[in-house]
Amino acid sequence: AGKATLYSQLTSIEQYRRSVTLSMWEFNGHPQKEWKHEERKRGSPACEAAIFVVDANDRERFQAARDAFQLVLAAVELENCPVLVMTTKQDLQTAARTGEVSALLNLESFEGTRTCAIQPVSVMAGTGLAEGMAWVEAAVEPWPFARFF
């Protein structure tokens, strides 16, 4: 299942439908160019959380995912935002598990300095999505008005 299916499932989780605004885009291998384009197009909206999605079955693009993740974390607009990493395709035997993706993205290095979590997801089975959104909601809860990016 692809990005459209993930987006559709995230926006259909009943308990979040009215309280969450989601915006998604793909970096397509040119993260800096596309991040800046989207930033200008959106007018730098307020952002309280980021969800970064990694295709855990596409090992050939892991380095590109790591580069894009570093770029996202460096964005001034996201410097205080909690970050959830969703590792998709967890229903496949060949998919990287959360420990491998966590090491790839060096999530341990943010301990104590940034709120981060990793959530295994299977879009096909519909598992992990509600748990991930519950984590985001809890991470953002101190702020009264939440928009998700």
PDB file of C-alpha atoms in Angstrom:
ATOM      1  CA  ALA A   1       0.000   0.000   0.000  1.00  0.00           C
ATOM      2  CA  GLY A   2       1.229   3.475  -0.809  1.00  0.00           C
ATOM      3  CA  LYS A   3       1.140   6.983   0.535  1.00  0.00           C
ATOM      4  CA  ALA A   4      -2.449   7.650  -0.513  1.00  0.00           C
ATOM      5  CA  THR A   5      -3.651   4.606   1.406  1.00  0.00           C
ATOM      6  CA  LEU A   6      -1.671   5.629   4.489  1.00  0.00           C
ATOM      7  CA  TYR A   7      -3.035   9.169   4.326  1.00  0.00           C
ATOM      8  CA  SER A   8      -6.580   7.886   3.876  1.00  0.00           C
ATOM      9  CA  GLN A   9      -6.282   5.541   6.845  1.00  0.00           C
ATOM     10  CA  LEU A  10      -4.727   8.198   9.079  1.00  0.00           C
ATOM     11  CA  THR A  11      -7.455  10.711   8.289  1.00  0.00           C
ATOM     12  CA  SER A  12     -10.208   8.132   8.816  1.00  0.00           C
ATOM     13  CA  ILE A  13      -9.276   7.225  12.391  1.00  0.00           C
ATOM     14  CA  GLU A  14     -12.521   8.406  13.942  1.00  0.00           C
ATOM     15  CA  GLN A  15     -11.202   9.852  17.186  1.00  0.00           C
ATOM     16  CA  TYR A  16      -8.775  12.148  15.315  1.00  0.00           C
ATOM     17  CA  ARG A  17     -10.872  13.213  12.335  1.00  0.00           C
ATOM     18  CA  ARG A  18     -12.004  16.500  13.828  1.00  0.00           C
ATOM     19  CA  SER A  19      -8.934  17.432  15.876  1.00  0.00           C
ATOM     20  CA  VAL A  20      -6.121  16.872  13.397  1.00  0.00           C
ATOM     21  CA  THR A  21      -5.039  18.608  10.220  1.00  0.00           C
ATOM     22  CA  LEU A  22      -2.634  16.488   8.210  1.00  0.00           C
ATOM     23  CA  SER A  23      -0.444  17.627   5.348  1.00  0.00           C
ATOM     24  CA  MET A  24       1.719  15.112   3.512  1.00  0.00           C
ATOM     25  CA  TRP A  25       4.184  15.186   0.670  1.00  0.00           C
ATOM     26  CA  GLU A  26       6.907  12.988  -0.740  1.00  0.00           C
ATOM     27  CA  PHE A  27      10.496  14.118  -1.079  1.00  0.00           C
ATOM     28  CA  ASN A  28      11.127  12.121  -4.294  1.00  0.00           C
ATOM     29  CA  GLY A  29      14.858  11.997  -3.710  1.00  0.00           C
ATOM     30  CA  HIS A  30      15.304  15.805  -3.621  1.00  0.00           C
ATOM     31  CA  PRO A  31      14.445  16.625  -0.014  1.00  0.00           C
ATOM     32  CA  GLN A  32      15.968  20.085   0.266  1.00  0.00           C
ATOM     33  CA  LYS A  33      14.403  21.393  -2.937  1.00  0.00           C
ATOM     34  CA  GLU A  34      10.982  19.981  -2.152  1.00  0.00           C
ATOM     35  CA  TRP A  35      11.019  20.959   1.543  1.00  0.00           C
ATOM     36  CA  LYS A  36      11.741  24.576   0.648  1.00  0.00           C
ATOM     37  CA  HIS A  37       9.105  24.538  -2.107  1.00  0.00           C
ATOM     38  CA  GLU A  38       6.457  23.192   0.263  1.00  0.00           C
ATOM     39  CA  GLU A  39       7.492  25.628   2.987  1.00  0.00           C
ATOM     40  CA  ARG A  40       6.944  28.609   0.658  1.00  0.00           C
ATOM     41  CA  LYS A  41       3.742  27.180  -0.793  1.00  0.00           C
ATOM     42  CA  ARG A  42       2.229  26.623   2.641  1.00  0.00           C
ATOM     43  CA  GLY A  43       3.292  29.989   4.016  1.00  0.00           C
ATOM     44  CA  SER A  44       5.224  28.316   6.868  1.00  0.00           C
ATOM     45  CA  PRO A  45       2.207  27.098   8.854  1.00  0.00           C
ATOM     46  CA  ALA A  46       2.340  26.471  12.562  1.00  0.00           C
ATOM     47  CA  CYS A  47       3.336  22.903  13.238  1.00  0.00           C
ATOM     48  CA  GLU A  48       3.085  21.009  16.498  1.00  0.00           C
ATOM     49  CA  ALA A  49       4.185  17.536  15.374  1.00  0.00           C
ATOM     50  CA  ALA A  50       5.859  15.778  12.476  1.00  0.00           C
ATOM     51  CA  ILE A  51       5.224  12.262  11.217  1.00  0.00           C
ATOM     52  CA  PHE A  52       8.069  10.896   9.126  1.00  0.00           C
ATOM     53  CA  VAL A  53       7.224   7.758   7.143  1.00  0.00           C
ATOM     54  CA  VAL A  54       9.875   5.232   6.139  1.00  0.00           C
ATOM     55  CA  ASP A  55       9.153   2.416   3.685  1.00  0.00           C
ATOM     56  CA  ALA A  56      10.814  -0.310   5.750  1.00  0.00           C
ATOM     57  CA  ASN A  57      10.902  -2.659   2.784  1.00  0.00           C
ATOM     58  CA  ASP A  58      12.828  -0.322   0.450  1.00  0.00           C
ATOM     59  CA  ARG A  59      16.382  -0.692   1.742  1.00  0.00           C
ATOM     60  CA  GLU A  60      17.813   0.855  -1.425  1.00  0.00           C
ATOM     61  CA  ARG A  61      16.327   4.198  -0.356  1.00  0.00           C
ATOM     62  CA  PHE A  62      17.363   4.078   3.293  1.00  0.00           C
ATOM     63  CA  GLN A  63      20.199   6.553   2.790  1.00  0.00           C
ATOM     64  CA  ALA A  64      17.839   8.977   1.033  1.00  0.00           C
ATOM     65  CA  ALA A  65      15.365   8.535   3.908  1.00  0.00           C
ATOM     66  CA  ARG A  66      18.108   9.283   6.425  1.00  0.00           C
ATOM     67  CA  ASP A  67      19.141  12.413   4.497  1.00  0.00           C
ATOM     68  CA  ALA A  68      15.534  13.625   4.294  1.00  0.00           C
ATOM     69  CA  PHE A  69      15.024  12.923   8.005  1.00  0.00           C
ATOM     70  CA  GLN A  70      18.073  15.014   8.911  1.00  0.00           C
ATOM     71  CA  LEU A  71      16.770  17.854   6.749  1.00  0.00           C
ATOM     72  CA  VAL A  72      13.336  17.712   8.371  1.00  0.00           C
ATOM     73  CA  LEU A  73      14.858  17.746  11.861  1.00  0.00           C
ATOM     74  CA  ALA A  74      17.026  20.731  10.961  1.00  0.00           C
ATOM     75  CA  ALA A  75      14.038  22.826   9.856  1.00  0.00           C
ATOM     76  CA  VAL A  76      13.504  25.787  12.163  1.00  0.00           C
ATOM     77  CA  GLU A  77       9.721  25.295  11.918  1.00  0.00           C
ATOM     78  CA  LEU A  78      10.073  21.846  13.492  1.00  0.00           C
ATOM     79  CA  GLU A  79      12.764  22.448  16.098  1.00  0.00           C
ATOM     80  CA  ASN A  80      10.391  22.045  19.062  1.00  0.00           C
ATOM     81  CA  CYS A  81       8.031  19.545  17.464  1.00  0.00           C
ATOM     82  CA  PRO A  82       7.744  15.953  18.609  1.00  0.00           C
ATOM     83  CA  VAL A  83       8.586  13.547  15.780  1.00  0.00           C
ATOM     84  CA  LEU A  84       6.953  10.196  15.134  1.00  0.00           C
ATOM     85  CA  VAL A  85       8.674   7.843  12.703  1.00  0.00           C
ATOM     86  CA  MET A  86       6.265   5.359  11.133  1.00  0.00           C
ATOM     87  CA  THR A  87       7.929   2.303   9.616  1.00  0.00           C
ATOM     88  CA  THR A  88       5.543   0.902   7.021  1.00  0.00           C
ATOM     89  CA  LYS A  89       5.126  -2.527   5.444  1.00  0.00           C
ATOM     90  CA  GLN A  90       5.673  -4.303   8.743  1.00  0.00           C
ATOM     91  CA  ASP A  91       3.431  -7.108   7.452  1.00  0.00           C
ATOM     92  CA  LEU A  92       6.258  -8.175   5.102  1.00  0.00           C
ATOM     93  CA  GLN A  93       8.936 -10.606   6.301  1.00  0.00           C
ATOM     94  CA  THR A  94      11.632  -8.676   4.426  1.00  0.00           C
ATOM     95  CA  ALA A  95      10.832  -5.285   5.981  1.00  0.00           C
ATOM     96  CA  ALA A  96      13.346  -3.714   8.353  1.00  0.00           C
ATOM     97  CA  ARG A  97      12.178  -3.781  11.943  1.00  0.00           C
ATOM     98  CA  THR A  98      11.960  -0.704  14.142  1.00  0.00           C
ATOM     99  CA  GLY A  99      15.374  -1.289  15.731  1.00  0.00           C
ATOM    100  CA  GLU A 100      17.090  -1.201  12.351  1.00  0.00           C
ATOM    101  CA  VAL A 101      15.235   1.931  11.232  1.00  0.00           C
ATOM    102  CA  SER A 102      15.882   3.585  14.601  1.00  0.00           C
ATOM    103  CA  ALA A 103      19.613   2.934  14.196  1.00  0.00           C
ATOM    104  CA  LEU A 104      19.528   4.170  10.593  1.00  0.00           C
ATOM    105  CA  LEU A 105      17.950   7.464  11.661  1.00  0.00           C
ATOM    106  CA  ASN A 106      20.068   7.631  14.829  1.00  0.00           C
ATOM    107  CA  LEU A 107      16.999   8.223  17.000  1.00  0.00           C
ATOM    108  CA  GLU A 108      18.923   7.383  20.174  1.00  0.00           C
ATOM    109  CA  SER A 109      20.983  10.547  19.716  1.00  0.00           C
ATOM    110  CA  PHE A 110      17.885  12.672  20.372  1.00  0.00           C
ATOM    111  CA  GLU A 111      17.171  11.148  23.775  1.00  0.00           C
ATOM    112  CA  GLY A 112      16.741  13.914  26.301  1.00  0.00           C
ATOM    113  CA  THR A 113      16.838  16.680  23.678  1.00  0.00           C
ATOM    114  CA  ARG A 114      13.868  15.943  21.459  1.00  0.00           C
ATOM    115  CA  THR A 115      10.632  13.990  21.772  1.00  0.00           C
ATOM    116  CA  CYS A 116      10.826  11.142  19.259  1.00  0.00           C
ATOM    117  CA  ALA A 117       9.159   7.764  18.878  1.00  0.00           C
ATOM    118  CA  ILE A 118       9.042   5.014  16.312  1.00  0.00           C
ATOM    119  CA  GLN A 119       5.880   3.081  15.410  1.00  0.00           C
ATOM    120  CA  PRO A 120       5.723  -0.064  13.267  1.00  0.00           C
ATOM    121  CA  VAL A 121       2.817   0.132  10.825  1.00  0.00           C
ATOM    122  CA  SER A 122       1.094  -2.132   8.355  1.00  0.00           C
ATOM    123  CA  VAL A 123      -1.162  -0.094   6.112  1.00  0.00           C
ATOM    124  CA  MET A 124      -2.520  -3.274   4.536  1.00  0.00           C
ATOM    125  CA  ALA A 125      -3.521  -4.714   7.912  1.00  0.00           C
ATOM    126  CA  GLY A 126      -4.355  -1.325   9.404  1.00  0.00           C
ATOM    127  CA  THR A 127      -2.135  -1.933  12.422  1.00  0.00           C
ATOM    128  CA  GLY A 128      -0.061   0.627  14.272  1.00  0.00           C
ATOM    129  CA  LEU A 129      -1.813   3.695  12.889  1.00  0.00           C
ATOM    130  CA  ALA A 130      -4.106   4.411  15.830  1.00  0.00           C
ATOM    131  CA  GLU A 131      -1.252   3.787  18.272  1.00  0.00           C
ATOM    132  CA  GLY A 132       0.955   6.216  16.377  1.00  0.00           C
ATOM    133  CA  MET A 133      -1.700   8.903  16.328  1.00  0.00           C
ATOM    134  CA  ALA A 134      -2.356   8.380  20.044  1.00  0.00           C
ATOM    135  CA  TRP A 135       1.362   8.961  20.691  1.00  0.00           C
ATOM    136  CA  VAL A 136       1.285  12.155  18.618  1.00  0.00           C
ATOM    137  CA  GLU A 137      -1.784  13.385  20.468  1.00  0.00           C
ATOM    138  CA  ALA A 138      -0.143  12.730  23.857  1.00  0.00           C
ATOM    139  CA  ALA A 139       3.126  14.371  22.748  1.00  0.00           C
ATOM    140  CA  VAL A 140       1.282  17.497  21.596  1.00  0.00           C
ATOM    141  CA  GLU A 141      -1.212  17.663  24.458  1.00  0.00           C
ATOM    142  CA  PRO A 142       0.574  20.474  26.347  1.00  0.00           C
ATOM    143  CA  TRP A 143      -0.385  22.816  23.496  1.00  0.00           C
ATOM    144  CA  PRO A 144      -4.055  23.789  23.297  1.00  0.00           C
ATOM    145  CA  PHE A 145      -4.322  24.104  19.510  1.00  0.00           C
ATOM    146  CA  ALA A 146      -2.746  21.298  17.533  1.00  0.00           C
ATOM    147  CA  ARG A 147      -2.020  21.187  13.835  1.00  0.00           C
ATOM    148  CA  PHE A 148      -0.135  18.276  12.418  1.00  0.00           C
ATOM    149  CA  PHE A 149       2.261  18.525   9.524  1.00  0.00           C
TER     150      PHE A 149
END
